[in-house]
mmCIF file of N, CA and C in Angstrom:
data_model
loop_
_atom_site.group_PDB
_atom_site.id
_atom_site.type_symbol
_atom_site.label_atom_id
_atom_site.label_comp_id
_atom_site.label_asym_id
_atom_site.label_seq_id
_atom_site.Cartn_x
_atom_site.Cartn_y
_atom_site.Cartn_z
ATOM 1 N N MET A 1 34.604 8.409 3.815
ATOM 2 C CA MET A 1 34.068 7.362 3.621
ATOM 3 C C MET A 1 32.806 7.789 3.791
ATOM 4 N N ALA A 2 31.861 6.864 2.507
ATOM 5 C CA ALA A 2 29.941 7.461 1.903
ATOM 6 C C ALA A 2 29.414 6.853 3.079
ATOM 7 N N VAL A 3 28.617 7.652 3.854
ATOM 8 C CA VAL A 3 27.860 7.616 4.368
ATOM 9 C C VAL A 3 26.680 6.558 4.199
ATOM 10 N N ARG A 4 26.219 5.084 3.727
ATOM 11 C CA ARG A 4 25.221 4.210 3.186
ATOM 12 C C ARG A 4 23.795 4.593 3.645
ATOM 13 N N VAL A 5 22.498 5.546 2.716
ATOM 14 C CA VAL A 5 21.739 5.751 3.062
ATOM 15 C C VAL A 5 20.405 4.902 2.816
ATOM 16 N N VAL A 6 20.075 4.100 3.669
ATOM 17 C CA VAL A 6 18.651 3.099 3.818
ATOM 18 C C VAL A 6 17.537 4.015 3.835
ATOM 19 N N GLU A 7 17.136 3.208 3.187
ATOM 20 C CA GLU A 7 15.306 3.744 2.816
ATOM 21 C C GLU A 7 14.512 3.186 3.874
ATOM 22 N N THR A 8 13.772 3.429 4.926
ATOM 23 C CA THR A 8 13.230 2.797 5.471
ATOM 24 C C THR A 8 11.257 2.424 4.568
ATOM 25 N N GLU A 9 10.637 1.563 4.963
ATOM 26 C CA GLU A 9 9.223 1.527 4.908
ATOM 27 C C GLU A 9 8.801 2.336 4.449
ATOM 28 N N LYS A 10 8.747 3.294 5.210
ATOM 29 C CA LYS A 10 7.703 4.947 5.102
ATOM 30 C C LYS A 10 8.493 5.658 4.649
ATOM 31 N N GLU A 11 10.038 5.251 4.179
ATOM 32 C CA GLU A 11 10.707 6.319 3.567
ATOM 33 C C GLU A 11 10.029 6.391 2.371
ATOM 34 N N ILE A 12 9.878 4.862 1.332
ATOM 35 C CA ILE A 12 9.451 4.270 0.276
ATOM 36 C C ILE A 12 7.559 4.488 0.049
ATOM 37 N N GLU A 13 6.996 4.943 1.199
ATOM 38 C CA GLU A 13 5.249 4.783 0.659
ATOM 39 C C GLU A 13 5.793 6.514 0.264
ATOM 40 N N ASN A 14 6.296 7.330 1.652
ATOM 41 C CA ASN A 14 6.148 8.226 1.054
ATOM 42 C C ASN A 14 6.890 9.597 0.209
ATOM 43 N N ALA A 15 7.150 8.794 -0.459
ATOM 44 C CA ALA A 15 8.325 8.810 -1.764
ATOM 45 C C ALA A 15 6.743 8.513 -3.209
ATOM 46 N N ILE A 16 6.267 7.372 -3.141
ATOM 47 C CA ILE A 16 5.305 6.790 -3.931
ATOM 48 C C ILE A 16 4.334 7.587 -3.486
ATOM 49 N N LEU A 17 3.402 8.130 -2.455
ATOM 50 C CA LEU A 17 2.504 8.786 -2.643
ATOM 51 C C LEU A 17 2.569 9.754 -3.570
ATOM 52 N N GLN A 18 3.579 10.685 -2.901
ATOM 53 C CA GLN A 18 3.831 12.121 -3.744
ATOM 54 C C GLN A 18 4.134 11.237 -5.315
ATOM 55 N N ALA A 19 4.381 10.166 -5.462
ATOM 56 C CA ALA A 19 4.726 10.453 -7.024
ATOM 57 C C ALA A 19 3.764 9.702 -7.351
ATOM 58 N N LEU A 20 2.715 9.273 -6.730
ATOM 59 C CA LEU A 20 1.682 8.815 -7.646
ATOM 60 C C LEU A 20 0.069 10.093 -8.062
ATOM 61 N N ASN A 21 0.509 11.292 -6.445
ATOM 62 C CA ASN A 21 -1.228 11.086 -6.488
ATOM 63 C C ASN A 21 -0.106 12.879 -7.236
ATOM 64 N N MET A 22 0.995 12.875 -8.352
ATOM 65 C CA MET A 22 1.513 14.110 -9.238
ATOM 66 C C MET A 22 0.749 14.176 -9.924
ATOM 67 N N LEU A 23 -0.085 12.455 -10.751
ATOM 68 C CA LEU A 23 -0.498 11.544 -11.694
ATOM 69 C C LEU A 23 -0.873 12.551 -12.115
ATOM 70 N N PRO A 24 -2.138 12.561 -13.172
ATOM 71 C CA PRO A 24 -3.133 12.801 -13.120
ATOM 72 C C PRO A 24 -4.451 11.317 -13.863
ATOM 73 N N LEU A 25 -5.116 11.937 -13.340
ATOM 74 C CA LEU A 25 -6.666 10.782 -12.918
ATOM 75 C C LEU A 25 -5.899 9.404 -11.798
ATOM 76 N N CYS A 26 -5.052 10.322 -10.730
ATOM 77 C CA CYS A 26 -4.779 9.408 -10.100
ATOM 78 C C CYS A 26 -4.894 9.840 -8.815
ATOM 79 N N LYS A 27 -5.463 9.437 -7.830
ATOM 80 C CA LYS A 27 -5.485 9.326 -6.087
ATOM 81 C C LYS A 27 -5.301 8.236 -5.353
ATOM 82 N N ALA A 28 -4.801 9.005 -4.866
ATOM 83 C CA ALA A 28 -3.289 7.350 -3.852
ATOM 84 C C ALA A 28 -3.953 7.851 -2.145
ATOM 85 N N TRP A 29 -3.672 7.436 -0.676
ATOM 86 C CA TRP A 29 -3.472 7.266 -0.250
ATOM 87 C C TRP A 29 -3.117 6.352 0.217
ATOM 88 N N LYS A 30 -3.158 6.799 1.981
ATOM 89 C CA LYS A 30 -2.026 6.079 3.280
ATOM 90 C C LYS A 30 -3.429 5.468 3.598
ATOM 91 N N ASN A 31 -3.197 3.559 3.769
ATOM 92 C CA ASN A 31 -4.192 3.688 4.450
ATOM 93 C C ASN A 31 -3.955 3.291 5.956
ATOM 94 N N GLN A 32 -4.935 3.798 7.241
ATOM 95 C CA GLN A 32 -3.794 3.750 8.506
ATOM 96 C C GLN A 32 -4.375 2.046 8.772
ATOM 97 N N SER A 33 -3.669 1.540 8.989
ATOM 98 C CA SER A 33 -4.357 0.263 9.876
ATOM 99 C C SER A 33 -3.609 -0.217 11.074
ATOM 100 N N VAL A 34 -2.942 1.185 11.463
ATOM 101 C CA VAL A 34 -3.015 1.115 13.415
ATOM 102 C C VAL A 34 -4.021 0.868 13.774
ATOM 103 N N GLY A 35 -4.443 0.533 15.369
ATOM 104 C CA GLY A 35 -5.349 1.110 16.061
ATOM 105 C C GLY A 35 -5.604 2.143 16.580
ATOM 106 N N ILE A 36 -6.338 2.757 17.047
ATOM 107 C CA ILE A 36 -6.033 3.497 17.874
ATOM 108 C C ILE A 36 -5.999 3.337 19.460
ATOM 109 N N TYR A 37 -4.689 4.482 19.511
ATOM 110 C CA TYR A 37 -4.044 3.907 21.055
ATOM 111 C C TYR A 37 -5.106 4.534 22.319
ATOM 112 N N ASP A 38 -5.543 3.913 23.537
ATOM 113 C CA ASP A 38 -6.570 3.809 24.105
ATOM 114 C C ASP A 38 -5.730 4.214 25.348
ATOM 115 N N PRO A 39 -5.427 6.075 25.528
ATOM 116 C CA PRO A 39 -3.883 6.291 27.217
ATOM 117 C C PRO A 39 -4.707 5.327 28.222
ATOM 118 N N VAL A 40 -6.545 5.095 29.079
ATOM 119 C CA VAL A 40 -6.824 5.120 29.538
ATOM 120 C C VAL A 40 -6.082 3.668 30.495
ATOM 121 N N LYS A 41 -6.729 2.556 28.763
ATOM 122 C CA LYS A 41 -6.584 1.436 29.163
ATOM 123 C C LYS A 41 -4.543 0.588 29.045
ATOM 124 N N LYS A 42 -4.167 1.685 27.967
ATOM 125 C CA LYS A 42 -2.748 1.892 27.791
ATOM 126 C C LYS A 42 -2.773 0.716 26.602
ATOM 127 N N THR A 43 -3.184 0.317 26.162
ATOM 128 C CA THR A 43 -2.691 -0.748 25.205
ATOM 129 C C THR A 43 -3.756 0.319 23.525
ATOM 130 N N PHE A 44 -4.718 -0.533 22.843
ATOM 131 C CA PHE A 44 -4.316 -0.154 21.658
ATOM 132 C C PHE A 44 -5.898 -0.166 21.542
ATOM 133 N N ARG A 45 -7.311 -0.122 21.333
ATOM 134 C CA ARG A 45 -7.959 -0.200 21.180
ATOM 135 C C ARG A 45 -8.360 -1.554 19.898
ATOM 136 N N SER A 46 -9.733 -2.616 20.775
ATOM 137 C CA SER A 46 -9.621 -3.769 19.934
ATOM 138 C C SER A 46 -10.055 -3.389 18.588
ATOM 139 N N ARG A 47 -9.898 -4.201 17.085
ATOM 140 C CA ARG A 47 -10.565 -3.861 15.948
ATOM 141 C C ARG A 47 -11.923 -3.638 16.268
ATOM 142 N N SER A 48 -12.633 -2.704 14.804
ATOM 143 C CA SER A 48 -14.096 -3.644 14.351
ATOM 144 C C SER A 48 -14.027 -5.321 13.895
ATOM 145 N N LYS A 49 -15.184 -5.670 13.737
ATOM 146 C CA LYS A 49 -15.292 -6.591 12.720
ATOM 147 C C LYS A 49 -15.465 -6.514 11.176
ATOM 148 N N TYR A 50 -15.173 -4.884 10.909
ATOM 149 C CA TYR A 50 -15.074 -4.037 9.376
ATOM 150 C C TYR A 50 -13.907 -4.316 9.305
ATOM 151 N N GLN A 51 -13.165 -4.607 10.326
ATOM 152 C CA GLN A 51 -11.406 -3.357 9.705
ATOM 153 C C GLN A 51 -11.232 -5.158 9.255
ATOM 154 N N ILE A 52 -10.267 -4.815 8.367
ATOM 155 C CA ILE A 52 -9.754 -6.781 7.651
ATOM 156 C C ILE A 52 -8.132 -6.299 8.089
ATOM 157 N N LYS A 53 -7.032 -7.282 8.317
ATOM 158 C CA LYS A 53 -6.069 -7.162 8.709
ATOM 159 C C LYS A 53 -5.495 -7.544 7.290
ATOM 160 N N GLY A 54 -4.243 -6.643 7.242
ATOM 161 C CA GLY A 54 -3.388 -7.160 6.512
ATOM 162 C C GLY A 54 -4.039 -6.198 4.586
ATOM 163 N N VAL A 55 -4.264 -5.507 5.555
ATOM 164 C CA VAL A 55 -5.063 -4.780 4.020
ATOM 165 C C VAL A 55 -3.035 -3.358 3.575
ATOM 166 N N SER A 56 -3.491 -3.038 2.070
ATOM 167 C CA SER A 56 -1.950 -2.852 1.796
ATOM 168 C C SER A 56 -1.443 -1.248 2.472
ATOM 169 N N ASP A 57 -0.861 -1.060 2.054
ATOM 170 C CA ASP A 57 -0.562 0.591 3.005
ATOM 171 C C ASP A 57 -1.056 1.279 1.706
ATOM 172 N N ILE A 58 -0.724 1.129 0.233
ATOM 173 C CA ILE A 58 -1.223 2.332 0.042
ATOM 174 C C ILE A 58 -2.746 1.965 -0.978
ATOM 175 N N LEU A 59 -3.746 2.625 -0.903
ATOM 176 C CA LEU A 59 -4.959 2.238 -1.677
ATOM 177 C C LEU A 59 -4.787 3.724 -2.236
ATOM 178 N N GLY A 60 -5.430 3.405 -4.090
ATOM 179 C CA GLY A 60 -6.169 4.265 -4.566
ATOM 180 C C GLY A 60 -7.187 4.010 -5.533
ATOM 181 N N ILE A 61 -6.512 4.628 -6.449
ATOM 182 C CA ILE A 61 -7.807 4.327 -7.840
ATOM 183 C C ILE A 61 -6.542 5.647 -8.897
ATOM 184 N N TYR A 62 -6.433 5.061 -10.347
ATOM 185 C CA TYR A 62 -5.567 5.030 -11.392
ATOM 186 C C TYR A 62 -6.792 5.141 -12.926
ATOM 187 N N ARG A 63 -7.158 6.471 -13.571
ATOM 188 C CA ARG A 63 -8.193 5.812 -14.431
ATOM 189 C C ARG A 63 -8.452 4.796 -13.767
ATOM 190 N N GLY A 64 -9.854 4.997 -12.858
ATOM 191 C CA GLY A 64 -11.076 4.436 -12.711
ATOM 192 C C GLY A 64 -11.134 2.520 -11.852
ATOM 193 N N LYS A 65 -9.633 3.194 -12.329
ATOM 194 C CA LYS A 65 -9.481 1.025 -11.255
ATOM 195 C C LYS A 65 -8.435 1.515 -10.114
ATOM 196 N N MET A 66 -9.103 0.526 -9.040
ATOM 197 C CA MET A 66 -8.648 0.214 -7.922
ATOM 198 C C MET A 66 -6.520 -0.133 -7.672
ATOM 199 N N ILE A 67 -6.008 1.524 -7.062
ATOM 200 C CA ILE A 67 -4.985 -0.235 -6.629
ATOM 201 C C ILE A 67 -4.674 -0.213 -5.284
ATOM 202 N N CYS A 68 -3.873 -0.954 -5.324
ATOM 203 C CA CYS A 68 -3.509 -1.624 -3.777
ATOM 204 C C CYS A 68 -2.702 -2.145 -4.006
ATOM 205 N N LEU A 69 -1.374 -1.336 -2.954
ATOM 206 C CA LEU A 69 -0.045 -1.767 -2.931
ATOM 207 C C LEU A 69 0.331 -1.876 -1.784
ATOM 208 N N GLU A 70 1.292 -2.314 -1.514
ATOM 209 C CA GLU A 70 1.949 -3.120 -0.288
ATOM 210 C C GLU A 70 3.539 -2.930 0.054
ATOM 211 N N VAL A 71 3.864 -1.009 0.538
ATOM 212 C CA VAL A 71 5.511 -0.752 0.310
ATOM 213 C C VAL A 71 6.371 -1.893 0.765
ATOM 214 N N LYS A 72 6.868 -2.286 0.600
ATOM 215 C CA LYS A 72 8.210 -2.932 1.593
ATOM 216 C C LYS A 72 9.355 -2.506 1.063
ATOM 217 N N SER A 73 10.732 -2.487 2.379
ATOM 218 C CA SER A 73 12.094 -2.234 2.452
ATOM 219 C C SER A 73 12.383 -3.751 1.318
ATOM 220 N N LYS A 74 13.922 -3.362 0.853
ATOM 221 C CA LYS A 74 14.679 -4.345 0.381
ATOM 222 C C LYS A 74 14.548 -5.571 0.550
ATOM 223 N N LYS A 75 14.536 -6.263 2.036
ATOM 224 C CA LYS A 75 14.583 -7.151 2.794
ATOM 225 C C LYS A 75 13.283 -7.343 3.252
ATOM 226 N N GLY A 76 11.672 -6.279 3.402
ATOM 227 C CA GLY A 76 11.377 -7.146 3.531
ATOM 228 C C GLY A 76 10.001 -8.365 3.067
ATOM 229 N N GLN A 77 9.169 -8.969 4.111
ATOM 230 C CA GLN A 77 7.913 -9.774 3.249
ATOM 231 C C GLN A 77 7.076 -9.823 3.887
ATOM 232 N N LEU A 78 5.655 -10.092 2.830
ATOM 233 C CA LEU A 78 5.300 -9.795 2.803
ATOM 234 C C LEU A 78 4.165 -11.031 4.011
ATOM 235 N N THR A 79 3.601 -10.988 4.660
ATOM 236 C CA THR A 79 3.044 -11.158 5.936
ATOM 237 C C THR A 79 1.785 -12.209 4.844
ATOM 238 N N ASP A 80 0.659 -13.449 5.746
ATOM 239 C CA ASP A 80 0.376 -14.323 5.173
ATOM 240 C C ASP A 80 -1.600 -13.674 5.068
ATOM 241 N N GLU A 81 -1.713 -12.421 6.001
ATOM 242 C CA GLU A 81 -2.790 -11.895 5.841
ATOM 243 C C GLU A 81 -2.875 -11.194 4.872
ATOM 244 N N GLN A 82 -1.536 -10.392 4.454
ATOM 245 C CA GLN A 82 -0.898 -9.173 3.533
ATOM 246 C C GLN A 82 -1.339 -9.834 1.924
ATOM 247 N N LYS A 83 -0.933 -11.413 1.749
ATOM 248 C CA LYS A 83 -1.126 -11.826 0.752
ATOM 249 C C LYS A 83 -2.628 -11.930 0.277
ATOM 250 N N LEU A 84 -2.901 -12.587 1.609
ATOM 251 C CA LEU A 84 -4.476 -12.894 1.265
ATOM 252 C C LEU A 84 -5.153 -11.688 1.042
ATOM 253 N N PHE A 85 -5.004 -10.645 1.618
ATOM 254 C CA PHE A 85 -5.475 -8.904 1.059
ATOM 255 C C PHE A 85 -5.565 -8.687 -0.508
ATOM 256 N N LEU A 86 -3.918 -9.234 -1.060
ATOM 257 C CA LEU A 86 -4.100 -9.055 -1.991
ATOM 258 C C LEU A 86 -4.307 -9.620 -2.978
ATOM 259 N N ASP A 87 -4.130 -11.213 -2.799
ATOM 260 C CA ASP A 87 -5.467 -12.189 -3.664
ATOM 261 C C ASP A 87 -6.193 -11.787 -3.426
ATOM 262 N N GLN A 88 -7.193 -11.622 -2.848
ATOM 263 C CA GLN A 88 -8.682 -11.103 -2.899
ATOM 264 C C GLN A 88 -9.336 -9.769 -3.270
ATOM 265 N N MET A 89 -8.161 -8.876 -3.366
ATOM 266 C CA MET A 89 -8.761 -8.117 -4.199
ATOM 267 C C MET A 89 -8.459 -7.619 -5.988
ATOM 268 N N ARG A 90 -7.446 -8.516 -6.118
ATOM 269 C CA ARG A 90 -6.729 -8.572 -7.845
ATOM 270 C C ARG A 90 -8.279 -9.759 -7.845
ATOM 271 N N LYS A 91 -9.292 -10.493 -7.380
ATOM 272 C CA LYS A 91 -9.848 -11.860 -7.116
ATOM 273 C C LYS A 91 -10.953 -10.416 -7.565
ATOM 274 N N LEU A 92 -12.209 -9.641 -7.387
ATOM 275 C CA LEU A 92 -12.786 -9.128 -7.154
ATOM 276 C C LEU A 92 -12.496 -7.711 -8.062
ATOM 277 N N GLY A 93 -11.185 -7.618 -9.078
ATOM 278 C CA GLY A 93 -10.426 -7.144 -10.099
ATOM 279 C C GLY A 93 -9.299 -5.643 -10.475
ATOM 280 N N ALA A 94 -9.372 -5.606 -8.824
ATOM 281 C CA ALA A 94 -8.157 -4.465 -8.422
ATOM 282 C C ALA A 94 -7.019 -4.727 -9.229
ATOM 283 N N VAL A 95 -6.065 -3.743 -9.171
ATOM 284 C CA VAL A 95 -4.414 -3.882 -9.475
ATOM 285 C C VAL A 95 -3.956 -3.675 -8.070
ATOM 286 N N THR A 96 -3.504 -4.881 -8.235
ATOM 287 C CA THR A 96 -2.148 -5.582 -6.833
ATOM 288 C C THR A 96 -1.110 -5.563 -6.941
ATOM 289 N N ALA A 97 -0.194 -4.715 -5.874
ATOM 290 C CA ALA A 97 1.210 -5.392 -6.025
ATOM 291 C C ALA A 97 2.571 -5.364 -4.943
ATOM 292 N N CYS A 98 3.491 -5.934 -4.434
ATOM 293 C CA CYS A 98 4.423 -5.286 -3.390
ATOM 294 C C CYS A 98 4.766 -5.001 -4.257
ATOM 295 N N VAL A 99 5.355 -3.989 -3.825
ATOM 296 C CA VAL A 99 6.080 -2.837 -4.634
ATOM 297 C C VAL A 99 7.521 -2.167 -3.438
ATOM 298 N N ARG A 100 8.816 -2.037 -4.009
ATOM 299 C CA ARG A 100 9.434 -1.964 -3.406
ATOM 300 C C ARG A 100 10.730 -0.360 -3.323
ATOM 301 N N SER A 101 9.691 0.371 -4.410
ATOM 302 C CA SER A 101 10.423 1.509 -4.448
ATOM 303 C C SER A 101 9.260 2.538 -5.499
ATOM 304 N N VAL A 102 9.699 3.430 -5.905
ATOM 305 C CA VAL A 102 9.032 4.828 -6.703
ATOM 306 C C VAL A 102 8.731 3.344 -8.313
ATOM 307 N N SER A 103 9.482 3.060 -8.327
ATOM 308 C CA SER A 103 9.720 2.978 -9.896
ATOM 309 C C SER A 103 8.711 1.852 -10.173
ATOM 310 N N GLU A 104 8.820 0.844 -9.535
ATOM 311 C CA GLU A 104 8.473 -0.201 -9.387
ATOM 312 C C GLU A 104 6.909 0.036 -9.256
ATOM 313 N N ALA A 105 6.136 1.099 -7.978
ATOM 314 C CA ALA A 105 4.871 1.855 -8.377
ATOM 315 C C ALA A 105 4.023 2.212 -9.340
ATOM 316 N N LEU A 106 5.450 2.620 -10.114
ATOM 317 C CA LEU A 106 5.119 3.041 -11.511
ATOM 318 C C LEU A 106 4.790 2.240 -12.215
ATOM 319 N N ASP A 107 5.362 0.931 -12.044
ATOM 320 C CA ASP A 107 5.111 0.674 -13.539
ATOM 321 C C ASP A 107 4.026 -0.664 -13.661
ATOM 322 N N VAL A 108 3.697 -0.469 -11.866
ATOM 323 C CA VAL A 108 2.118 -1.090 -12.052
ATOM 324 C C VAL A 108 0.877 -0.249 -12.767
ATOM 325 N N LEU A 109 1.616 0.740 -12.383
ATOM 326 C CA LEU A 109 0.349 2.242 -13.187
ATOM 327 C C LEU A 109 0.233 2.023 -14.634
ATOM 328 N N ALA A 110 1.812 1.581 -15.059
ATOM 329 C CA ALA A 110 2.006 1.462 -16.209
ATOM 330 C C ALA A 110 1.500 0.153 -17.051
ATOM 331 N N SER A 111 1.455 -0.989 -16.370
ATOM 332 C CA SER A 111 0.881 -2.157 -16.403
ATOM 333 C C SER A 111 -0.957 -1.669 -16.373
ATOM 334 N N ILE A 112 -1.617 -0.568 -15.921
ATOM 335 C CA ILE A 112 -2.939 -0.235 -16.828
ATOM 336 C C ILE A 112 -3.069 0.584 -17.923
ATOM 337 N N ASP A 113 -2.460 1.243 -18.011
ATOM 338 C CA ASP A 113 -2.504 1.607 -19.555
ATOM 339 C C ASP A 113 -1.515 1.041 -19.978
ATOM 340 N N LYS A 114 -1.324 -0.164 -20.315
ATOM 341 C CA LYS A 114 -0.523 -0.713 -21.442
ATOM 342 C C LYS A 114 -1.890 -1.887 -21.503
ATOM 343 N N LEU A 115 -2.833 -2.179 -20.295
ATOM 344 C CA LEU A 115 -3.792 -3.094 -20.849
ATOM 345 C C LEU A 115 -5.041 -2.501 -21.063
ATOM 346 N N ASN A 116 -4.739 -0.842 -20.831
ATOM 347 C CA ASN A 116 -6.144 -0.487 -20.801
ATOM 348 C C ASN A 116 -5.612 0.572 -22.388
ATOM 349 N N HIS A 117 -4.707 0.523 -23.275
ATOM 350 C CA HIS A 117 -3.888 1.224 -24.195
ATOM 351 C C HIS A 117 -3.998 2.588 -24.907
ATOM 352 N N TYR A 118 -4.296 3.373 -23.325
ATOM 353 C CA TYR A 118 -3.400 4.199 -22.904
ATOM 354 C C TYR A 118 -2.587 4.990 -23.871
#
């Protein structure tokens, strides 16, 4: 009997980051959106007024263009805050997407290449 391998969002995210950072003219990083845990108060510290809810999991620059990628598993859904962030960044000129695999992330970058005729 074969064991089914389940890819978590974290596994997909790590694979995408590895793939993107191997590309020339690309730098991508994980956005740390979880607050800092305060062991004395035994809670996460509150957000600063400059932190934004819904910021994408992966941020980066590809060929001079800002990219914002929200990583989801096969069944994962975007939150309202994530949808709002992606929409706001798109309106400001970033290339944004919800991706579920390395292939989908690479397709996003290929769309940049196509638009810019690389």
